CSV table of C-alpha atoms and ligand atoms in Angstrom, one decimal:
chain,number,residue,atom,x,y,z
A,1,VAL,CA,143.1,91.7,78.3
A,2,ALA,CA,141.1,90.7,81.4
A,3,THR,CA,141.7,87.2,82.5
A,4,ILE,CA,138.9,84.8,83.2
A,5,PRO,CA,139.0,83.8,87.0
A,6,LYS,CA,140.0,80.2,87.6
A,7,PHE,CA,137.3,77.6,88.2
A,8,PRO,CA,135.3,77.8,90.5
A,9,GLY,CA,135.8,81.6,90.6
A,10,TYR,CA,133.4,82.3,87.7
A,11,LEU,CA,130.5,80.3,89.1
A,12,SER,CA,127.4,82.1,90.2
A,13,ARG,CA,126.3,82.1,93.8
A,14,ARG,CA,123.0,80.5,92.9
A,15,GLY,CA,123.9,76.9,93.7
A,16,ARG,CA,125.6,75.5,96.8
A,17,PHE,CA,128.2,73.6,94.8
A,18,GLU,CA,129.1,71.5,97.7
A,19,PRO,CA,128.2,68.0,98.8
A,20,LYS,CA,124.9,67.8,100.7
A,21,ASP,CA,125.9,65.5,103.4
A,22,PRO,CA,129.7,65.1,103.6
A,23,SER,CA,129.6,63.5,107.0
A,24,ALA,CA,127.2,60.6,106.2
A,25,ALA,CA,128.6,57.3,107.3
A,26,LEU,CA,128.9,54.8,104.5
A,27,PRO,CA,127.4,51.4,105.4
A,28,THR,CA,129.8,48.5,105.8
A,29,ALA,CA,128.9,45.6,103.6
A,30,LEU,CA,127.9,42.4,105.4
A,31,PRO,CA,130.1,39.4,105.1
A,32,SER,CA,127.9,38.3,102.2
A,33,GLY,CA,128.9,41.6,100.4
A,34,LEU,CA,125.3,42.9,100.9
A,35,VAL,CA,124.3,46.3,102.2
A,36,LEU,CA,120.8,46.3,103.7
A,37,ASP,CA,119.6,49.4,101.8
A,38,LEU,CA,116.5,50.8,103.4
A,39,THR,CA,116.6,54.0,101.3
A,40,VAL,CA,115.3,52.8,97.9
A,41,THR,CA,112.3,54.9,96.8
A,42,GLN,CA,112.1,53.9,93.2
A,43,PRO,CA,109.3,51.4,92.9
A,44,GLU,CA,111.0,49.3,90.2
A,45,ARG,CA,114.2,49.1,92.2
A,46,ALA,CA,112.1,47.8,95.1
A,47,GLN,CA,110.8,45.0,92.8
A,48,LEU,CA,107.4,46.6,92.3
A,49,SER,CA,106.3,46.1,88.8
A,50,CYS,CA,104.9,49.3,87.5
A,51,LEU,CA,104.2,50.4,84.0
A,52,GLY,CA,103.9,47.9,81.2
A,53,PRO,CA,105.3,48.8,77.8
A,54,GLN,CA,101.8,48.9,76.3
A,55,TRP,CA,101.6,52.6,76.3
A,56,LEU,CA,104.3,52.8,73.7
A,57,SER,CA,102.5,50.7,71.1
A,58,GLY,CA,100.0,52.4,68.9
A,59,LEU,CA,101.2,55.9,69.5
A,60,PRO,CA,100.0,58.0,66.6
A,61,SER,CA,102.6,59.4,64.3
A,62,ALA,CA,101.6,63.1,64.5
A,63,PRO,CA,103.6,66.2,63.7
A,64,TYR,CA,105.0,67.9,66.8
A,65,ASP,CA,102.4,70.2,68.4
A,66,ALA,CA,104.3,72.9,70.3
A,67,ASP,CA,101.6,73.8,72.8
A,68,PRO,CA,103.1,75.6,75.8
A,69,ARG,CA,100.3,74.0,78.0
A,70,GLY,CA,101.1,70.6,76.7
A,71,LEU,CA,99.3,68.3,74.3
A,72,GLY,CA,95.5,68.9,74.4
A,73,SER,CA,94.6,65.1,74.3
A,74,ALA,CA,97.0,64.5,77.3
A,75,ARG,CA,95.5,67.3,79.3
A,76,GLY,CA,92.0,66.0,78.5
A,77,ALA,CA,92.9,62.5,79.8
A,78,LEU,CA,94.5,64.1,82.9
A,79,ALA,CA,91.3,66.1,83.5
A,80,ARG,CA,89.3,62.9,83.4
A,81,TYR,CA,91.7,61.2,85.7
A,82,LEU,CA,91.4,64.0,88.3
A,83,SER,CA,87.6,64.5,87.8
A,84,PRO,CA,86.4,62.0,90.5
A,85,ARG,CA,88.0,64.3,93.0
A,86,ALA,CA,86.7,67.7,91.7
A,87,ALA,CA,85.6,69.4,88.5
A,88,VAL,CA,88.9,70.1,86.6
A,89,SER,CA,89.1,70.9,82.9
A,90,ALA,CA,91.9,70.5,80.4
A,91,GLU,CA,92.2,74.3,80.2
A,92,GLN,CA,93.2,74.4,83.9
A,93,LEU,CA,96.2,72.0,83.4
A,94,LEU,CA,99.7,72.7,82.2
A,95,LEU,CA,102.2,69.8,81.6
A,96,THR,CA,105.8,69.9,82.7
A,97,ALA,CA,108.7,67.5,82.7
A,98,SER,CA,108.4,67.0,86.5
A,99,THR,CA,107.0,68.4,89.6
A,100,SER,CA,110.4,70.0,90.3
A,101,GLU,CA,110.2,71.8,87.0
A,102,ALA,CA,106.7,73.0,87.9
A,103,TYR,CA,108.2,74.5,91.1
A,104,ALA,CA,110.9,76.2,89.0
A,105,TYR,CA,108.3,77.7,86.6
A,106,LEU,CA,106.4,79.1,89.6
A,107,LEU,CA,109.6,80.6,91.1
A,108,LEU,CA,110.5,82.2,87.8
A,109,LEU,CA,107.0,83.6,87.1
A,110,LEU,CA,106.0,84.7,90.6
A,111,CYS,CA,109.3,85.8,92.3
A,112,ASP,CA,112.0,88.4,91.7
A,113,PRO,CA,115.5,87.6,93.0
A,114,GLY,CA,115.5,88.2,96.7
A,115,ASP,CA,111.8,87.5,97.2
A,116,SER,CA,110.7,84.7,99.5
A,117,ILE,CA,108.4,81.8,99.5
A,118,LEU,CA,106.9,80.2,102.6
A,119,VAL,CA,107.6,76.4,102.9
A,120,PRO,CA,107.1,73.8,105.7
A,121,THR,CA,109.9,72.6,107.9
A,122,PRO,CA,110.5,69.6,107.9
A,123,GLY,CA,110.4,70.0,104.2
A,124,TYR,CA,111.4,68.8,100.8
A,125,PRO,CA,115.2,69.3,100.6
A,126,LEU,CA,115.1,69.8,96.8
A,127,LEU,CA,113.0,72.9,97.3
A,128,ASP,CA,115.9,74.6,99.0
A,129,ASP,CA,118.0,74.0,95.8
A,130,LEU,CA,115.3,75.0,93.4
A,131,ALA,CA,114.6,78.3,95.2
A,132,GLN,CA,118.3,79.0,95.5
A,133,LEU,CA,118.9,78.4,91.8
A,134,CYS,CA,116.1,80.9,91.1
A,135,GLY,CA,117.6,83.5,93.6
A,136,VAL,CA,114.7,83.1,96.0
A,137,ARG,CA,114.8,82.8,99.8
A,138,LEU,CA,112.9,80.4,101.9
A,139,LEU,CA,110.9,81.3,104.9
A,140,ARG,CA,109.6,78.4,107.0
A,141,TYR,CA,106.5,77.5,109.0
A,142,ARG,CA,106.7,74.5,111.3
A,143,LEU,CA,105.1,71.1,111.3
A,144,ARG,CA,105.3,69.5,114.8
A,145,TYR,CA,104.9,66.0,116.1
A,146,ASP,CA,103.0,65.1,119.3
A,147,GLY,CA,101.6,61.7,118.7
A,148,ALA,CA,100.5,63.0,115.3
A,149,TRP,CA,101.8,65.6,112.9
A,150,PHE,CA,100.2,69.0,112.8
A,151,MET,CA,100.9,72.5,111.5
A,152,ASP,CA,102.0,74.9,114.2
A,153,THR,CA,99.8,77.9,113.3
A,154,THR,CA,101.8,80.1,115.7
A,155,SER,CA,104.8,79.7,113.3
A,156,LEU,CA,103.0,81.4,110.4
A,157,PRO,CA,104.1,84.9,109.6
A,158,ASP,CA,101.7,87.8,110.1
A,159,ARG,CA,100.7,90.2,107.3
A,160,ALA,CA,103.5,92.6,108.2
A,161,GLN,CA,106.1,89.9,108.1
A,162,MET,CA,104.7,88.6,104.8
A,163,LEU,CA,105.2,92.0,103.2
A,164,ALA,CA,108.6,92.7,104.8
A,165,GLN,CA,109.9,89.3,103.6
A,166,ARG,CA,108.3,89.7,100.2
A,167,VAL,CA,106.6,86.3,100.4
A,168,ARG,CA,105.2,85.5,96.9
A,169,PHE,CA,103.6,82.1,97.5
A,170,VAL,CA,103.1,79.5,100.2
A,171,VAL,CA,103.7,75.8,99.7
A,172,ALA,CA,101.9,72.9,101.4
A,173,ILE,CA,103.3,69.5,100.9
A,174,SER,CA,100.3,67.2,101.4
A,175,PRO,CA,100.8,64.3,101.9
A,176,HIS,CA,104.1,65.4,103.3
A,177,ASN,CA,107.3,63.4,102.9
A,178,PRO,CA,108.7,61.9,105.1
A,179,THR,CA,106.2,62.6,107.9
A,180,GLY,CA,103.1,61.4,105.9
A,181,HIS,CA,101.2,64.4,107.3
A,182,VAL,CA,98.1,65.3,105.3
A,183,MET,CA,97.0,68.9,105.7
A,184,SER,CA,93.5,69.3,107.2
A,185,GLY,CA,91.0,71.7,105.7
A,186,ALA,CA,91.6,74.1,108.6
A,187,GLU,CA,95.4,74.0,107.9
A,188,LEU,CA,95.0,74.6,104.2
A,189,ARG,CA,92.6,77.4,104.8
A,190,ALA,CA,95.0,79.0,107.3
A,191,LEU,CA,97.7,79.0,104.5
A,192,LEU,CA,95.2,80.4,102.0
A,193,ALA,CA,94.3,83.2,104.5
A,194,LEU,CA,97.9,84.5,104.2
A,195,GLY,CA,96.7,86.2,101.0
A,196,VAL,CA,99.3,84.8,98.5
A,197,PRO,CA,98.9,82.0,95.9
A,198,LEU,CA,98.8,78.5,97.6
A,199,VAL,CA,100.9,75.8,96.0
A,200,VAL,CA,100.0,72.3,97.0
A,201,ASP,CA,102.5,69.6,96.2
A,202,GLU,CA,100.4,66.4,96.2
A,203,VAL,CA,102.8,63.9,94.6
A,204,PHE,CA,102.0,61.4,97.3
A,205,GLU,CA,98.2,61.9,97.1
A,206,PRO,CA,97.5,58.3,95.8
A,207,TYR,CA,99.2,56.9,98.9
A,208,VAL,CA,97.0,58.2,101.8
A,209,LEU,CA,96.4,55.1,103.9
A,210,LYS,CA,94.1,56.8,106.3
A,211,ARG,CA,91.7,59.6,105.6
A,212,TYR,CA,89.8,61.7,108.1
A,213,GLU,CA,86.6,63.8,107.8
A,214,THR,CA,88.6,66.9,108.6
A,215,ASP,CA,90.7,66.4,105.4
A,216,LEU,CA,90.0,68.7,102.5
A,217,ASP,CA,90.9,67.8,98.9
A,218,PRO,CA,93.0,70.7,97.6
A,219,LEU,CA,91.3,70.3,94.2
A,220,VAL,CA,88.0,71.0,96.0
A,221,LEU,CA,89.5,73.9,97.9
A,222,GLY,CA,90.9,75.3,94.6
A,223,ASN,CA,87.5,75.9,93.1
A,224,GLU,CA,86.6,78.3,96.0
A,225,ALA,CA,89.9,80.2,96.3
A,226,PRO,CA,91.6,83.1,94.5
A,227,LEU,CA,94.5,80.9,93.2
A,228,VAL,CA,95.5,77.4,94.2
A,229,LEU,CA,98.2,75.6,92.1
A,230,THR,CA,98.3,71.8,92.7
A,231,LEU,CA,101.4,69.9,91.5
A,232,SER,CA,101.9,66.2,90.8
A,233,GLY,CA,103.3,63.9,88.2
A,234,LEU,CA,103.9,60.4,87.0
A,235,SER,CA,107.1,59.9,89.1
A,236,LYS,CA,105.0,58.9,92.2
A,237,SER,CA,101.4,58.5,90.8
A,238,ALA,CA,102.6,55.9,88.2
A,239,GLY,CA,105.9,55.0,90.0
A,240,ALA,CA,107.6,56.1,86.8
A,241,PRO,CA,110.2,58.9,87.6
A,242,GLY,CA,112.0,58.2,84.3
A,243,LEU,CA,109.0,59.1,82.1
A,244,LYS,CA,109.5,62.7,83.1
A,245,LEU,CA,106.0,64.0,83.2
A,246,GLY,CA,104.5,66.3,85.7
A,247,TRP,CA,101.5,68.7,85.8
A,248,LEU,CA,100.2,71.8,87.4
A,249,CYS,CA,96.5,72.4,87.9
A,250,ALA,CA,95.5,76.1,88.4
A,251,GLN,CA,92.2,76.8,90.0
A,252,GLY,CA,90.4,79.8,91.4
A,253,GLY,CA,89.2,83.2,90.2
A,254,GLN,CA,92.7,84.2,89.0
A,255,ALA,CA,93.6,80.9,87.4
A,256,SER,CA,92.9,81.7,83.8
A,257,ALA,CA,94.9,85.0,83.8
A,258,PHE,CA,97.7,83.2,85.7
A,259,LEU,CA,97.9,80.3,83.2
A,260,SER,CA,98.2,82.8,80.3
A,261,GLU,CA,101.3,84.2,82.0
A,262,LEU,CA,102.7,80.8,82.9
A,263,GLU,CA,102.6,79.9,79.2
A,264,TYR,CA,105.3,82.5,78.7
A,265,VAL,CA,107.6,80.5,81.0
A,266,SER,CA,106.8,77.1,79.7
A,267,ASP,CA,107.0,78.2,76.0
A,268,ALA,CA,110.6,79.1,76.7
A,269,PHE,CA,111.4,75.5,77.5
A,270,LEU,CA,108.7,73.3,75.9
A,271,SER,CA,110.4,70.5,77.8
A,272,VAL,CA,107.6,67.8,77.7
A,273,ASN,CA,108.5,64.9,75.3
A,274,GLN,CA,105.7,64.5,72.8
A,275,LEU,CA,105.8,60.6,73.0
A,276,VAL,CA,105.0,60.6,76.8
A,277,ALA,CA,102.3,63.2,76.2
A,278,GLN,CA,100.7,61.1,73.5
A,279,GLY,CA,101.0,58.0,75.7
A,280,LEU,CA,99.4,59.7,78.7
A,281,PRO,CA,95.8,58.5,78.1
A,282,GLN,CA,97.1,54.9,77.9
A,283,ILE,CA,99.4,55.3,80.9
A,284,LEU,CA,96.6,56.7,83.0
A,285,THR,CA,94.6,53.5,82.4
A,286,GLN,CA,97.3,51.6,84.3
A,287,VAL,CA,97.9,53.8,87.3
A,288,SER,CA,95.1,52.6,89.6
A,289,ALA,CA,96.5,49.0,89.5
A,290,ILE,CA,100.1,50.4,90.0
A,291,GLN,CA,98.9,52.5,93.0
A,292,ALA,CA,97.1,49.5,94.5
A,293,ARG,CA,100.2,47.4,94.3
A,294,ILE,CA,102.3,50.1,95.9
A,295,ARG,CA,99.7,50.7,98.7
A,296,ALA,CA,99.7,47.0,99.4
A,297,ARG,CA,103.5,47.1,99.9
A,298,LEU,CA,103.2,50.1,102.1
A,299,MET,CA,100.6,48.5,104.4
A,300,LEU,CA,102.6,45.2,104.6
A,301,ASN,CA,105.7,47.1,105.5
A,302,ALA,CA,104.0,49.3,108.1
A,303,ASP,CA,102.8,46.2,109.9
A,304,LEU,CA,106.3,44.7,109.6
A,305,VAL,CA,108.0,47.7,111.1
A,306,SER,CA,105.6,47.8,114.1
A,307,GLU,CA,106.2,44.1,114.7
A,308,VAL,CA,110.0,44.4,114.6
A,309,PHE,CA,110.1,47.3,117.1
A,310,PHE,CA,107.4,46.1,119.4
A,311,GLY,CA,108.6,46.5,123.0
A,312,SER,CA,111.8,48.2,122.0
A,313,ALA,CA,113.0,51.8,122.7
A,314,VAL,CA,112.4,52.7,119.0
A,315,THR,CA,109.2,54.6,118.4
A,316,VAL,CA,107.6,54.0,115.0
A,317,LEU,CA,105.8,57.1,113.9
A,318,PRO,CA,102.4,56.1,112.3
A,319,LEU,CA,102.5,55.8,108.5
A,320,ARG,CA,99.5,57.8,107.4
A,321,ALA,CA,100.6,58.5,103.9
A,322,GLY,CA,103.6,58.5,101.6
A,323,TRP,CA,106.5,56.2,101.1
A,324,SER,CA,108.6,56.8,104.2
A,325,ILE,CA,108.6,55.6,107.8
A,326,VAL,CA,110.1,57.7,110.5
A,327,LEU,CA,111.8,55.9,113.4
A,328,ARG,CA,112.4,57.9,116.6
A,329,LEU,CA,115.5,56.7,118.4
A,330,PRO,CA,116.1,56.9,122.1
A,331,ASP,CA,118.0,60.0,123.3
A,332,VAL,CA,120.9,58.0,124.8
A,333,LEU,CA,123.0,58.6,121.7
A,334,ALA,CA,123.2,61.4,119.2
A,335,GLU,CA,121.6,60.8,115.8
A,336,GLU,CA,125.0,60.8,114.2
A,337,THR,CA,126.3,58.1,116.5
A,338,TRP,CA,123.2,55.9,115.8
A,339,LEU,CA,123.8,56.4,112.1
A,340,GLN,CA,127.4,55.2,112.4
A,341,LEU,CA,126.4,52.2,114.4
A,342,PHE,CA,123.7,51.2,111.8
A,343,ALA,CA,126.2,51.7,109.0
A,344,ALA,CA,128.7,49.5,110.8
A,345,ALA,CA,125.9,46.9,111.0
A,346,GLY,CA,125.5,47.0,107.2
A,347,VAL,CA,122.3,49.0,107.2
A,348,SER,CA,121.7,52.2,105.1
A,349,VAL,CA,119.0,54.6,106.3
A,350,GLN,CA,118.4,58.3,105.9
A,351,ALA,CA,119.2,60.7,108.7
A,352,GLY,CA,116.2,62.6,110.2
A,353,ARG,CA,118.3,65.8,110.0
A,354,LEU,CA,118.3,65.6,106.2
A,355,PHE,CA,114.7,66.7,106.4
A,356,ASP,CA,115.1,68.8,109.6
A,357,LEU,CA,112.8,66.5,111.5
A,358,PRO,CA,112.0,68.1,114.9
A,359,LEU,CA,113.0,65.0,116.8
A,360,SER,CA,116.3,64.8,118.6
A,361,SER,CA,117.3,61.5,117.0
A,362,SER,CA,115.5,59.9,114.1
A,363,VAL,CA,116.0,58.0,110.9
A,364,VAL,CA,113.9,57.5,107.8
A,365,VAL,CA,113.4,54.3,106.0
A,366,SER,CA,111.7,53.7,102.7
A,367,ALA,CA,108.3,52.0,103.1
A,368,LEU,CA,108.7,50.6,99.6
A,369,THR,CA,111.7,48.5,100.6
A,370,VAL,CA,111.5,44.8,99.6
A,371,PRO,CA,110.0,43.3,102.7
A,372,ASP,CA,112.7,40.7,103.3
A,373,MET,CA,115.4,43.3,103.1
A,374,LEU,CA,113.4,45.7,105.3
A,375,GLN,CA,112.9,43.0,108.0
A,376,ALA,CA,116.6,42.1,107.9
A,377,GLY,CA,117.7,45.7,108.1
A,378,LEU,CA,115.2,46.6,110.9
A,379,GLU,CA,116.2,43.6,113.0
A,380,LYS,CA,119.8,44.8,112.8
A,381,ILE,CA,118.7,48.3,113.9
A,382,ARG,CA,116.7,46.7,116.8
A,383,ALA,CA,119.7,44.7,117.9
A,384,VAL,CA,121.9,47.9,117.9
A,385,VAL,CA,119.3,49.8,119.9
A,386,ASP,CA,118.6,46.9,122.3
A,387,ALA,CA,122.4,46.7,123.0
A,388,GLU,CA,122.6,50.4,123.7
A,389,THR,CA,119.5,50.6,125.9
A,390,ALA,CA,120.0,47.4,127.9
A,391,THR,CA,120.1,48.2,131.6
B,1,LIG,C1,107.4,66.1,98.2
B,1,LIG,C2,108.0,65.8,96.9
B,1,LIG,N1,107.6,66.6,95.8
B,1,LIG,C3,108.1,66.4,94.6
B,1,LIG,C4,109.0,65.3,94.3
B,1,LIG,C5,109.5,65.2,93.0
B,1,LIG,O1,108.6,64.9,92.0
B,1,LIG,P1,109.1,64.8,90.5
B,1,LIG,O2,109.9,63.6,90.3
B,1,LIG,O3,107.8,64.9,89.7
B,1,LIG,O4,110.0,66.1,90.2
B,1,LIG,C6,109.4,64.5,95.4
B,1,LIG,C7,110.3,63.4,95.1
B,1,LIG,O5,110.7,62.6,95.9
B,1,LIG,C8,108.9,64.8,96.7
B,1,LIG,O6,109.2,64.0,97.7
């Protein structure tokens, strides 16, 4: 009788099964016992009141409707929510439990094991895991910073490389986390020209603080392209990650055939909870107030960060969109050493290297942080940097 190998011998090689960041320094609590945590990105944990419970009252008691695209009334409400941006119909939408799940569906439907997808670097670290779990490799194009973020078009593969690497779709994260870069029309069109479906992750779309004429709404682009798949969900648009509701909007000449195939994947899971789908029309009536409160916090914090670091050796990268602020640190110390010094001062921040930021030393702080906490944490960071850069 064959023996089963000992754990972990029988695990597949899909996941990494190892801690992400084993070397991260743990912040030392201040004498008060407090850690100044500048990494909180859940609005409710940052004392931003989000969704009231009203959506739960008055839900109809209806038999479960196992529609692989998601409840029709929910998709109808979502189409109305998106319609000020572009003509979108309920038939173009498919509900998922999260944006992450929508990515997984796309990986399962469009990629065979060993195929690739093209993603930005810096990127969204979870995408590495989602792709790996589906047996898919990542090829990367670069975003660069030079006073503003932009896509480095020279880093895009040519047709021959796309074929050789078996690239099945390209991802734009716009607005991008943590850089806040919003893809311009020219950048989106350059990705579309690669000749594979374009997936736009726009979870931070309601949090664009500055728009330019060169921007192009992906939902507008979608109506004139072969296949554009735009992903978002309630976790950011309603500040409600726990509700577990995301969506995918398929647009373009191939959208209808694509959605019929996608139904096959989503029908295998049917993971959307009927209650949240029934409540979506009511939830969507609350999102514009929620988004306004969150944007007000972002703007307040953006000003606060600039004030704290004025005249210091820390460069605050402009917050154009999203929930993160990138701080570029002077090159006198390695990023790891800065992190250790900040941790010793009782401040918790995220390392720039977690996102592969193309800056020699940087940290990322949450722009949702409660302002008093943010100010206290940043002042400590400034004191550390001032001490290390004093001549
Ligand atoms: C760029 C980006 N996309 C997607 C997500 C996750 O969205 P969801 O909670 O809907 O899976 C996040 C979460 O932080 C994100 O930063």
